[in-house]
């Protein structure tokens, strides 16, 4: 049996039903388009949505996107540990990181502190 994990208002693992996840394929900062895409995916049965976080504009968009969607949002973080911390502050329900591409052990520790203090889920 796997461990049950909460992502936003949804539980996965631990005997829960399999959740369908997809990823927006347009730049996260294109807020209106991302929201439309997420709405269509949710209507098609998507339970969790991922978006890339490549810059500050993407982080800023998370807060606005979260106001308009009903499913958990996962922030895919690439190459900048600060983006993970800021995505958590912006309202991401989960962050997806690769410790090998966000720098030093100190950077990984900073992200781990933010995750622990916020209760946001993480996929490493």
Short mmCIF file of C-alpha atoms in Angstrom, two decimals, residues 3-51:
data_model
loop_
_atom_site.label_atom_id
_atom_site.label_comp_id
_atom_site.label_asym_id
_atom_site.label_seq_id
_atom_site.Cartn_x
_atom_site.Cartn_y
_atom_site.Cartn_z
CA UNK A 3 1.11 6.54 1.41
CA UNK A 4 -1.90 8.85 1.05
CA UNK A 5 -0.88 12.40 0.04
CA UNK A 6 -3.05 15.51 -0.10
CA UNK A 7 -2.73 17.85 -3.09
CA UNK A 8 -5.05 20.79 -2.64
CA UNK A 9 -8.39 19.19 -1.81
CA UNK A 10 -7.56 15.87 -3.48
CA UNK A 11 -5.97 12.77 -1.98
CA UNK A 12 -3.82 10.41 -4.02
CA UNK A 13 -2.21 7.10 -3.08
CA UNK A 14 -3.08 4.99 -0.06
CA UNK A 15 -5.96 3.23 -1.78
CA UNK A 16 -7.52 6.37 -3.26
CA UNK A 17 -8.75 6.20 -6.83
CA UNK A 18 -6.20 6.90 -9.56
CA UNK A 19 -6.16 10.64 -10.32
CA UNK A 20 -5.81 11.87 -13.89
CA UNK A 21 -3.09 14.48 -14.34
CA UNK A 22 -2.26 16.62 -17.35
CA UNK A 23 -0.07 19.59 -18.12
CA UNK A 24 -0.86 22.92 -19.71
CA UNK A 25 1.11 23.23 -22.93
CA UNK A 26 1.22 27.01 -23.17
CA UNK A 27 3.32 29.44 -21.15
CA UNK A 28 1.89 29.79 -17.65
CA UNK A 29 2.02 33.59 -17.81
CA UNK A 30 -0.54 33.46 -20.64
CA UNK A 31 -3.16 33.35 -17.89
CA UNK A 32 -6.38 33.47 -19.94
CA UNK A 33 -5.25 30.71 -22.27
CA UNK A 34 -4.05 28.53 -19.41
CA UNK A 35 -7.34 28.94 -17.57
CA UNK A 36 -9.30 27.98 -20.70
CA UNK A 37 -7.07 24.96 -21.22
CA UNK A 38 -7.46 23.86 -17.60
CA UNK A 39 -11.25 24.26 -17.77
CA UNK A 40 -11.37 22.06 -20.89
CA UNK A 41 -9.12 19.45 -19.28
CA UNK A 42 -11.19 19.43 -16.11
CA UNK A 43 -14.38 18.91 -18.15
CA UNK A 44 -12.63 15.98 -19.85
CA UNK A 45 -11.91 14.37 -16.47
CA UNK A 46 -8.55 15.83 -15.43
CA UNK A 47 -8.05 15.90 -11.63
CA UNK A 48 -4.64 17.61 -11.33
CA UNK A 49 -2.99 20.18 -13.60
CA UNK A 50 0.70 20.94 -14.02
CA UNK A 51 2.17 24.20 -15.26
#
